[in-house]
Coordinates of C-alpha atoms in Angstrom, one line a residue:
M3 CA 0.0 -0.3 0.0
S4 CA 1.3 3.8 -0.7
W5 CA 0.9 5.8 2.4
V6 CA 0.7 9.5 2.6
G7 CA 3.1 11.8 5.2
I8 CA -0.3 14.1 6.6
C9 CA 1.7 16.0 9.3
E10 CA 3.4 15.8 12.5
L11 CA 2.0 13.9 15.5
A12 CA 2.7 17.4 17.7
D13 CA 0.7 19.4 15.1
V14 CA -2.5 17.0 16.0
L15 CA -3.7 18.2 19.7
P16 CA -4.8 15.4 21.5
D17 CA -8.7 14.3 21.2
T18 CA -9.1 16.3 18.5
G19 CA -8.7 15.7 14.3
V20 CA -8.1 17.7 11.3
C21 CA -8.7 17.3 8.4
A22 CA -6.2 16.2 5.1
L23 CA -6.4 15.7 1.4
V24 CA -4.9 12.4 0.6
N25 CA -5.6 11.7 -3.5
G26 CA -8.0 14.3 -4.0
R27 CA -9.9 13.0 -1.0
Q28 CA -11.1 15.0 2.4
I29 CA -10.0 12.2 4.9
A30 CA -10.4 13.0 8.8
V31 CA -7.1 12.4 11.3
F32 CA -8.1 12.1 14.8
R33 CA -5.4 11.6 17.5
C34 CA -6.1 9.8 20.9
D35 CA -3.8 9.7 23.1
D36 CA -0.4 8.3 20.6
S37 CA -2.9 6.5 18.1
V38 CA -4.7 8.2 15.0
F39 CA -7.7 7.3 12.9
A40 CA -8.5 7.8 9.8
L41 CA -12.1 8.7 8.4
D42 CA -14.0 10.1 5.5
N43 CA -14.3 13.9 6.5
Y44 CA -17.6 13.5 4.8
D45 CA -20.7 13.4 7.4
P46 CA -23.3 11.7 5.9
A47 CA -26.6 13.4 7.1
S48 CA -25.2 16.8 6.6
E49 CA -23.8 15.9 3.5
V50 CA -21.1 18.2 4.1
N51 CA -17.0 17.8 4.9
V52 CA -17.3 18.2 8.5
L53 CA -16.2 15.4 10.2
S54 CA -12.9 16.2 11.7
R55 CA -14.3 19.0 13.3
G56 CA -16.4 16.5 16.1
L57 CA -15.9 15.8 18.9
L58 CA -14.1 12.3 20.4
G59 CA -15.0 10.1 23.3
D60 CA -16.3 6.5 24.5
A61 CA -19.8 5.1 23.4
K62 CA -20.9 1.7 24.1
G63 CA -17.4 1.0 24.9
E64 CA -16.3 2.5 21.8
R65 CA -13.9 5.2 20.9
V66 CA -16.1 7.2 17.9
V67 CA -15.9 10.7 16.6
A68 CA -19.6 12.7 17.3
S69 CA -20.8 15.0 14.2
P70 CA -20.3 18.6 14.8
I71 CA -23.9 19.3 13.3
Y72 CA -26.2 16.0 14.0
K73 CA -26.1 13.5 16.5
H74 CA -24.9 10.8 15.2
H75 CA -21.6 9.0 16.1
F76 CA -19.1 7.2 14.2
S77 CA -16.8 4.4 15.5
L78 CA -13.2 5.6 15.1
T79 CA -12.3 1.6 14.0
T80 CA -14.7 0.6 11.9
G81 CA -16.7 3.6 10.6
R82 CA -19.8 2.6 11.5
C83 CA -22.8 5.0 12.8
L84 CA -24.1 3.9 15.8
E85 CA -27.8 5.6 15.5
D86 CA -28.1 4.3 11.8
S87 CA -26.0 2.1 10.4
S88 CA -27.0 2.7 6.5
K89 CA -25.2 6.5 7.4
S90 CA -21.5 4.7 8.1
V91 CA -18.4 6.3 6.7
N92 CA -15.0 4.8 5.1
V93 CA -12.3 3.8 7.5
Y94 CA -8.8 4.1 6.2
P95 CA -5.4 2.9 7.3
A96 CA -3.2 5.5 9.6
R97 CA -0.5 5.3 11.8
V98 CA 2.6 6.9 13.4
L99 CA 6.2 6.8 12.2
D100 CA 9.2 8.4 13.3
G101 CA 6.4 11.2 15.2
R102 CA 4.7 11.6 11.9
V103 CA 1.4 10.8 10.6
W104 CA 1.0 8.4 7.6
V105 CA -2.3 8.0 6.3
N106 CA -3.2 5.8 3.4
A107 CA -6.1 6.0 0.7
T108 CA -7.4 2.7 0.2
P109 CA -10.4 1.9 2.4
Q110 CA -10.2 -0.6 4.9
Q111 CA -13.8 -1.0 5.0
Q112 CA -15.6 1.1 2.2
T113 CA -19.1 1.8 2.3
L114 CA -21.3 2.4 -0.4
R115 CA -22.9 5.8 -1.0
A116 CA -26.3 6.1 -3.2
R117 CA -25.4 7.7 -6.4
R118 CA -26.7 11.8 -5.4
R119 CA -29.1 14.4 -7.0
L120 CA -27.5 17.6 -8.4
V121 CA -29.6 19.9 -10.3
V122 CA -28.6 22.5 -12.3
I123 CA -30.4 26.1 -13.1
G124 CA -29.0 26.9 -16.6
N125 CA -28.1 25.5 -19.4
G126 CA -25.8 28.3 -20.2
M127 CA -22.1 28.3 -20.4
A128 CA -20.9 28.6 -16.8
G129 CA -23.4 26.1 -15.6
M130 CA -22.5 23.2 -18.3
R131 CA -19.1 23.9 -17.8
T132 CA -19.6 23.1 -14.0
V133 CA -20.9 19.8 -15.5
E134 CA -18.1 19.1 -17.3
E135 CA -15.6 19.3 -15.5
L136 CA -17.5 17.8 -12.6
L137 CA -17.9 14.6 -14.8
Q138 CA -14.6 14.4 -15.5
L139 CA -13.6 14.5 -12.0
T140 CA -16.0 11.8 -11.0
P141 CA -18.5 10.6 -13.5
D142 CA -20.3 8.3 -11.0
L143 CA -21.1 10.5 -7.9
Y144 CA -24.1 12.3 -9.1
D145 CA -27.5 12.1 -10.8
V146 CA -27.9 15.2 -13.1
T147 CA -30.5 17.3 -13.9
V148 CA -30.3 20.9 -16.0
F149 CA -33.4 23.1 -16.7
G150 CA -32.9 25.8 -19.5
A151 CA -34.8 28.2 -20.3
E152 CA -34.3 28.4 -24.0
P153 CA -35.2 25.6 -26.2
H154 CA -31.5 24.5 -27.2
V155 CA -28.6 22.7 -26.5
N156 CA -25.8 24.3 -24.7
Y157 CA -24.0 27.1 -27.2
N158 CA -21.1 29.6 -27.2
R159 CA -22.8 33.0 -26.7
I160 CA -19.5 34.5 -27.2
L161 CA -20.1 33.2 -30.2
L162 CA -23.4 35.4 -31.6
S163 CA -21.6 38.6 -33.0
P164 CA -19.7 35.9 -35.9
L165 CA -23.1 34.5 -36.1
L166 CA -25.2 37.8 -36.6
G167 CA -22.7 38.5 -39.2
G168 CA -22.6 35.6 -41.3
E169 CA -19.1 34.5 -40.1
K170 CA -20.4 31.2 -38.0
R171 CA -23.4 28.7 -38.6
V172 CA -25.6 28.0 -35.7
E173 CA -24.2 24.5 -35.7
D174 CA -20.9 25.7 -35.1
I175 CA -21.1 27.1 -31.9
I176 CA -23.0 24.1 -30.1
L177 CA -21.1 23.0 -27.3
H178 CA -22.9 19.9 -25.8
T179 CA -24.7 18.3 -28.7
P180 CA -28.3 15.9 -27.3
A181 CA -25.7 13.3 -27.5
C182 CA -23.5 14.5 -25.3
Y183 CA -26.2 14.9 -22.4
A184 CA -27.3 11.4 -23.3
E185 CA -23.9 10.0 -23.2
N186 CA -23.1 11.4 -19.6
G187 CA -26.2 10.6 -18.1
V188 CA -27.6 14.6 -18.0
K189 CA -31.5 14.5 -18.3
L190 CA -31.9 17.8 -20.3
H191 CA -35.3 19.9 -19.7
S192 CA -35.1 22.6 -22.1
G193 CA -37.5 25.3 -23.2
D194 CA -38.9 24.7 -19.3
P195 CA -37.2 27.0 -16.7
A196 CA -37.3 26.7 -13.4
V197 CA -39.6 28.9 -11.6
E198 CA -39.6 28.2 -7.7
I199 CA -37.3 26.9 -5.7
D200 CA -38.6 24.8 -2.3
R201 CA -35.0 24.7 0.4
R202 CA -37.0 23.3 2.8
R203 CA -37.9 20.3 0.4
R204 CA -34.7 20.7 -1.1
V205 CA -36.8 20.1 -4.6
V206 CA -37.0 23.0 -7.5
R207 CA -40.1 23.0 -9.8
S208 CA -40.0 24.1 -13.6
R209 CA -42.8 26.1 -15.6
N210 CA -43.9 23.0 -17.1
G211 CA -44.7 21.6 -13.6
V212 CA -41.6 19.2 -13.1
E213 CA -40.2 18.5 -9.5
A214 CA -36.7 17.7 -9.0
P215 CA -35.3 16.4 -5.7
Y216 CA -31.8 17.5 -5.2
D217 CA -29.1 16.9 -2.9
R218 CA -27.3 19.7 -4.2
L219 CA -28.5 22.6 -6.5
L220 CA -26.4 24.7 -8.6
I221 CA -27.6 28.1 -9.9
A222 CA -26.4 29.7 -13.3
T223 CA -29.0 31.4 -14.4
G224 CA -27.2 34.0 -16.0
S225 CA -28.0 37.7 -16.3
K226 CA -30.1 39.9 -18.3
P227 CA -30.2 42.7 -20.7
I228 CA -31.3 46.1 -19.6
V229 CA -34.2 47.4 -21.7
L230 CA -34.5 50.6 -20.8
P231 CA -37.6 52.7 -19.4
V232 CA -38.8 54.8 -21.9
P233 CA -41.7 54.8 -24.2
G234 CA -42.4 52.0 -27.2
A235 CA -39.5 49.6 -25.2
Q236 CA -42.1 47.1 -25.9
L237 CA -42.9 47.6 -29.7
C238 CA -42.5 45.2 -31.9
G239 CA -38.8 45.7 -34.0
V240 CA -36.9 46.6 -30.4
V241 CA -34.9 43.6 -29.2
T242 CA -31.9 43.1 -27.3
F243 CA -28.7 41.2 -28.1
R244 CA -28.8 38.0 -25.8
D245 CA -30.0 34.7 -27.4
L246 CA -30.6 33.0 -30.6
A247 CA -33.5 33.8 -30.5
D248 CA -32.6 37.5 -30.6
V249 CA -29.8 36.4 -33.1
D250 CA -33.5 35.1 -35.4
A251 CA -35.2 38.6 -34.6
M252 CA -32.5 41.0 -35.9
L253 CA -31.6 38.6 -38.7
E254 CA -35.5 39.0 -39.9
A255 CA -35.4 42.7 -39.6
A256 CA -32.2 42.7 -41.6
R257 CA -33.8 40.7 -44.9
C258 CA -37.3 42.6 -44.9
F259 CA -35.7 46.4 -43.2
R260 CA -33.1 49.0 -44.2
K261 CA -32.5 51.0 -40.7
A262 CA -31.5 50.1 -37.6
V263 CA -30.4 52.0 -34.6
V264 CA -27.9 50.1 -31.9
I265 CA -28.4 51.5 -28.2
G266 CA -25.2 51.5 -26.9
G267 CA -21.5 51.8 -27.3
G268 CA -19.8 49.0 -25.4
L269 CA -18.3 46.0 -26.5
L270 CA -21.7 44.2 -27.3
G271 CA -23.4 46.9 -29.0
L272 CA -20.2 48.1 -31.2
E273 CA -20.4 43.9 -32.3
A274 CA -24.0 43.8 -33.3
A275 CA -23.7 47.3 -34.5
N276 CA -20.8 45.9 -36.6
A277 CA -22.7 42.7 -37.7
L278 CA -25.5 44.3 -38.9
V279 CA -23.7 46.4 -41.0
R280 CA -22.6 43.2 -43.2
R281 CA -25.7 42.4 -43.5
G282 CA -26.3 45.4 -45.3
M283 CA -28.5 47.2 -43.1
D284 CA -27.8 51.2 -42.7
V285 CA -26.9 51.0 -38.4
T286 CA -26.3 54.0 -36.2
V287 CA -24.8 53.3 -33.1
V288 CA -26.4 55.6 -30.3
H289 CA -24.3 56.2 -27.0
L290 CA -24.8 57.9 -23.8
F291 CA -20.7 59.0 -23.5
A292 CA -19.0 60.8 -26.1
T293 CA -16.4 57.7 -25.4
L294 CA -17.2 54.2 -27.3
M295 CA -16.0 51.4 -24.5
E296 CA -15.5 54.1 -22.0
R297 CA -15.4 51.1 -19.5
Q298 CA -12.2 49.5 -21.5
L299 CA -10.5 52.0 -23.8
D300 CA -9.1 55.8 -23.1
E301 CA -9.9 58.7 -24.9
S302 CA -7.2 58.2 -28.2
A303 CA -7.9 54.5 -28.2
A304 CA -12.0 55.3 -28.7
A305 CA -11.2 58.3 -31.0
L306 CA -8.9 55.3 -33.2
L307 CA -11.7 52.9 -33.0
K308 CA -14.6 55.1 -34.0
V309 CA -13.2 55.9 -37.1
S310 CA -11.9 52.3 -38.3
L311 CA -15.8 51.5 -37.4
E312 CA -16.6 54.7 -39.7
A313 CA -14.9 53.6 -42.3
R314 CA -16.3 50.6 -42.2
G315 CA -20.1 52.1 -42.3
L316 CA -21.0 52.7 -38.8
K317 CA -22.6 55.7 -37.8
F318 CA -22.7 57.5 -34.6
Y319 CA -24.5 59.8 -32.4
M320 CA -23.2 60.8 -29.0
P321 CA -23.3 61.8 -26.7
A322 CA -27.0 61.1 -26.5
K323 CA -29.6 60.0 -24.2
T324 CA -32.8 58.2 -25.7
A325 CA -36.2 59.6 -24.8
A326 CA -38.6 57.5 -27.0
I327 CA -39.1 54.3 -29.4
L328 CA -41.8 55.8 -32.1
G329 CA -44.2 53.9 -33.9
A330 CA -47.7 52.3 -33.1
Q331 CA -47.1 49.1 -33.7
R332 CA -43.7 48.5 -35.2
V333 CA -40.9 51.0 -34.3
T334 CA -39.9 53.7 -36.9
G335 CA -37.7 55.8 -35.1
V336 CA -36.0 56.5 -31.9
R337 CA -36.3 60.7 -30.4
F338 CA -33.3 61.9 -27.8
D339 CA -33.8 64.2 -25.3
D340 CA -32.1 66.8 -26.9
G341 CA -35.7 66.8 -29.5
V342 CA -33.8 64.9 -32.7
E343 CA -35.1 61.8 -33.9
L344 CA -33.6 58.8 -36.0
E345 CA -35.5 57.0 -38.8
A346 CA -35.4 53.2 -37.4
D347 CA -37.1 49.9 -38.4
L348 CA -34.8 47.8 -35.5
V349 CA -33.7 48.8 -32.4
V350 CA -31.3 46.8 -30.9
M351 CA -30.6 47.8 -26.9
A352 CA -27.2 46.5 -25.8
A353 CA -26.9 48.8 -22.9
G354 CA -26.0 46.3 -20.2
V355 CA -26.9 43.5 -17.9
R356 CA -27.9 43.2 -14.8
P357 CA -27.0 39.0 -13.0
N358 CA -30.3 37.0 -13.3
T359 CA -30.7 37.0 -8.8
G360 CA -35.0 36.2 -9.0
L361 CA -35.1 33.0 -8.5
G362 CA -31.9 33.1 -5.8
S363 CA -34.0 35.6 -4.2
R364 CA -37.2 34.6 -3.6
A365 CA -36.2 30.9 -2.0
G366 CA -34.5 33.6 0.2
L367 CA -30.8 33.3 -0.7
R368 CA -28.4 36.5 0.4
S369 CA -28.6 38.7 -2.7
E370 CA -26.8 42.3 -3.5
R371 CA -26.5 42.9 -7.3
G372 CA -26.3 39.4 -7.4
I373 CA -26.1 36.0 -5.3
L374 CA -23.6 36.2 -2.9
V375 CA -21.2 33.0 -3.2
D376 CA -18.1 32.7 -0.6
D377 CA -15.0 31.3 -2.3
T378 CA -16.1 28.3 -2.5
M379 CA -18.7 29.3 -4.8
Q380 CA -21.6 28.6 -1.9
T381 CA -24.7 30.9 -1.3
F382 CA -26.0 31.5 2.0
D383 CA -27.6 27.8 1.8
P384 CA -24.3 24.6 2.3
C385 CA -26.4 22.8 -0.3
I386 CA -26.7 25.2 -3.0
Y387 CA -23.8 26.9 -4.9
A388 CA -23.5 29.2 -7.9
V389 CA -21.7 30.2 -10.8
G390 CA -21.4 33.1 -13.9
E391 CA -22.9 36.4 -14.1
C392 CA -25.6 35.9 -11.7
V393 CA -23.5 35.6 -8.5
Q394 CA -21.7 38.6 -6.6
H395 CA -18.3 37.7 -5.3
R396 CA -16.4 39.6 -3.1
N397 CA -18.1 43.0 -4.3
N398 CA -17.6 41.8 -8.0
T399 CA -20.1 40.9 -10.8
F400 CA -18.7 38.9 -13.7
G401 CA -19.4 39.4 -18.0
L402 CA -16.8 38.1 -19.1
V403 CA -15.6 34.5 -19.5
A404 CA -12.8 33.7 -18.1
P405 CA -13.5 34.4 -14.5
L406 CA -16.8 32.1 -15.3
W407 CA -14.2 29.1 -16.4
E408 CA -12.3 29.5 -13.2
Q409 CA -15.4 29.6 -11.2
A410 CA -16.6 26.4 -12.7
R411 CA -13.5 24.4 -11.7
V412 CA -13.8 25.5 -8.2
C413 CA -16.7 25.1 -8.2
A414 CA -16.7 21.5 -9.5
L415 CA -13.5 20.5 -7.1
H416 CA -16.1 21.2 -4.0
L417 CA -19.3 19.4 -5.8
A418 CA -16.6 16.4 -6.3
E419 CA -15.4 16.5 -2.6
V420 CA -12.4 16.2 -4.1
G421 CA -10.1 19.6 -3.3
V422 CA -10.1 22.5 -1.5
S423 CA -9.7 25.2 -4.2
R424 CA -10.7 28.9 -3.2
Y425 CA -11.8 31.4 -6.0
R426 CA -10.1 34.7 -4.9
G427 CA -11.4 36.8 -8.2
S428 CA -10.1 37.3 -11.8
F429 CA -7.9 39.1 -14.0
T430 CA -9.7 40.1 -17.0
A431 CA -8.6 41.6 -20.3
T432 CA -11.4 42.8 -23.1
Q433 CA -10.5 42.2 -27.1
L434 CA -13.2 43.6 -29.3
K435 CA -14.5 40.5 -31.9
V436 CA -14.8 42.6 -35.2
T437 CA -12.8 41.1 -38.1
G438 CA -9.8 43.4 -39.1
I439 CA -9.6 45.7 -36.2
E440 CA -7.7 44.7 -33.1
L441 CA -8.4 46.0 -30.1
Y442 CA -6.9 44.9 -26.3
S443 CA -7.4 46.4 -22.8
A444 CA -6.7 45.4 -19.6
G445 CA -6.3 46.2 -15.8
D446 CA -6.7 49.9 -14.6
F447 CA -6.1 51.6 -18.0
A448 CA -7.2 54.7 -16.7
G449 CA -4.8 55.5 -14.1
S450 CA -5.3 57.6 -10.6
D451 CA -3.5 59.6 -8.5
G452 CA 0.5 57.9 -8.2
T453 CA 0.4 56.7 -11.4
E454 CA 2.5 57.7 -15.1
A455 CA 1.5 56.5 -18.3
L456 CA 3.7 55.2 -21.0
V457 CA 2.2 56.3 -24.8
L458 CA 3.4 55.0 -27.9
R459 CA 1.2 56.6 -31.2
D460 CA 1.9 55.8 -34.6
P461 CA -0.3 57.7 -36.6
R462 CA 1.2 56.4 -40.1
R463 CA 0.4 52.1 -39.0
G464 CA -2.7 52.9 -36.6
V465 CA -0.8 51.8 -33.6
Y466 CA -1.7 53.5 -30.4
K467 CA -0.2 51.6 -26.8
R468 CA -1.0 53.6 -23.5
L469 CA 0.8 51.3 -20.8
V470 CA -0.1 52.7 -16.9
I471 CA 2.5 52.0 -14.5
R472 CA 2.4 52.5 -10.6
D473 CA 4.8 51.8 -7.7
N474 CA 7.5 50.4 -11.0
K475 CA 4.7 47.8 -11.8
L476 CA 2.6 47.3 -14.7
R477 CA -1.2 48.1 -13.7
G478 CA -3.0 48.4 -17.0
A479 CA -3.1 48.0 -20.7
V480 CA -4.8 49.7 -23.8
L481 CA -3.6 48.2 -27.0
Y482 CA -5.2 49.9 -30.5
G483 CA -3.7 48.6 -34.2
D484 CA -0.7 46.0 -32.4
V485 CA -2.1 43.5 -29.6
R486 CA 0.7 40.9 -30.4
D487 CA 2.2 42.0 -27.0
G488 CA -0.9 41.5 -25.1
A489 CA -0.5 38.6 -23.6
W490 CA 2.8 39.7 -22.2
Y491 CA 1.3 42.6 -20.9
S492 CA -1.4 40.9 -18.7
Q493 CA 1.0 38.8 -17.5
L494 CA 3.2 41.3 -16.2
I495 CA 0.2 42.7 -14.4
S496 CA -1.5 39.7 -13.2
A497 CA 2.6 38.5 -11.9
G498 CA 3.1 42.5 -10.3
R499 CA 6.3 42.1 -11.5
D500 CA 9.1 44.9 -10.9
I501 CA 9.4 46.7 -14.5
T502 CA 12.5 48.3 -13.5
T503 CA 14.8 46.9 -16.0
L504 CA 12.2 46.6 -18.7
R505 CA 11.1 50.2 -18.7
D506 CA 13.3 51.6 -21.4
Q507 CA 11.6 48.9 -23.5
L508 CA 8.4 48.2 -22.6
L509 CA 6.4 50.0 -25.5
F510 CA 8.2 47.9 -27.8
G511 CA 7.4 44.7 -26.4
P512 CA 9.7 42.0 -24.5
P513 CA 13.3 41.4 -25.2
M514 CA 14.4 38.9 -27.2
A515 CA 17.9 38.2 -26.3
P516 CA 18.5 35.0 -25.0
G517 CA 17.9 35.1 -20.9
A518 CA 15.9 37.7 -20.8
E519 CA 13.5 39.2 -18.2
A520 CA 10.8 39.0 -20.6
E521 CA 11.6 35.2 -21.1
E522 CA 11.4 34.9 -17.1
V523 CA 7.9 36.4 -17.6
R524 CA 6.9 34.5 -20.0
A525 CA 7.7 31.0 -18.2

């Protein structure tokens, strides 16, 4: 047998326990005098890993540990639950050698657990990425049921812009086919959103009346597009840009009509506007601010972007505040608070999103801007986890894919009970998905007190770089026209590396000499 060293015996106080990760399993190790015992850290009654915090004692002539949650006692030598033998736990060989505690991950006595039930609310990218990671870690632990509001399998929402512009087909953006769900034993209820969570009974009920009991629940309800509260917002021809149905509505409008107004000069609005131009529409982008993508770009980069997009046929009216959508049955135009009106057969609202917290809030889960989660992606209820755009973690909400992938990995590890990873936030960078336009933004590009900026402008080549430095560390970067060094800058920012020796050449990318500082950062 292969033994794993846990800690020094002196590190475990007498008559107490500690939790150790042994070959991916959480094991509770207990010390009684100079003897040690090892059991599953999993408490079958509460279904959480807490047994290492239980009290040691004697019961009916046996050394036992009492669960810190339920009044159950488990034998340290056999793992038998004295009150309910169906809730017994695995026991592992443990010994002390040269003053050190050793445990073997092969159980002496193994109890069979029934497959547990995982219900996932949301068939989007974050929820299904969590399921995918979970099935790779432990394919037999859960029976998985997924409720999705859309009548589709899981698809890549990031590729909706290329789909709208004709660069992709629907089949190109599918992430999990119906066969994938079936092969992995995942039961999908598509087009049937969950409408109620009964936390007392641990049951989810769908709009069609389907009830699914759960042992663990994962909420991945994403976000909702912001619809401006102006007259005419509900007219036919006013759409958001969030899902396949929105893309279908815009494609139908492009086939039948000519003029479109896109409200919102952020990342999503510009991608939608560019795609509609590719479909032959006359498109005007309306933005509340004087600068495009003001959350990702400074004024100089935004001005270059505007010129490039105008060359592609886009028109802009900014700054402008929408006052009303005009029309009787179908939209005919847009009026602004300065009295100016624009003709429009199609209005796309791309003014941002909000975390979709309604279902969780109605179930009593604590929510602010998003559903509150800790570093394990667990909510206020220990049986319920949440990931993706619906969550709020350390006062942050999320709209880019990179944080969602990190959250999914951490959540899957905890659902699988094979790790103690923590999600501590994400470093994110932004790239515009418009063919032929190179743009990259990361970190604190605007700067603040105590920062300085290194700027490179090359009007002939259409290249602009702005690097923000504070305390000899790179804090942010905006690149336009040449983004080849974006990944390198991101590594410098996330690593917090001192750039003193790189400063003179920082704007020109990593040094190419063998053994240079840049190569160390790349590694």
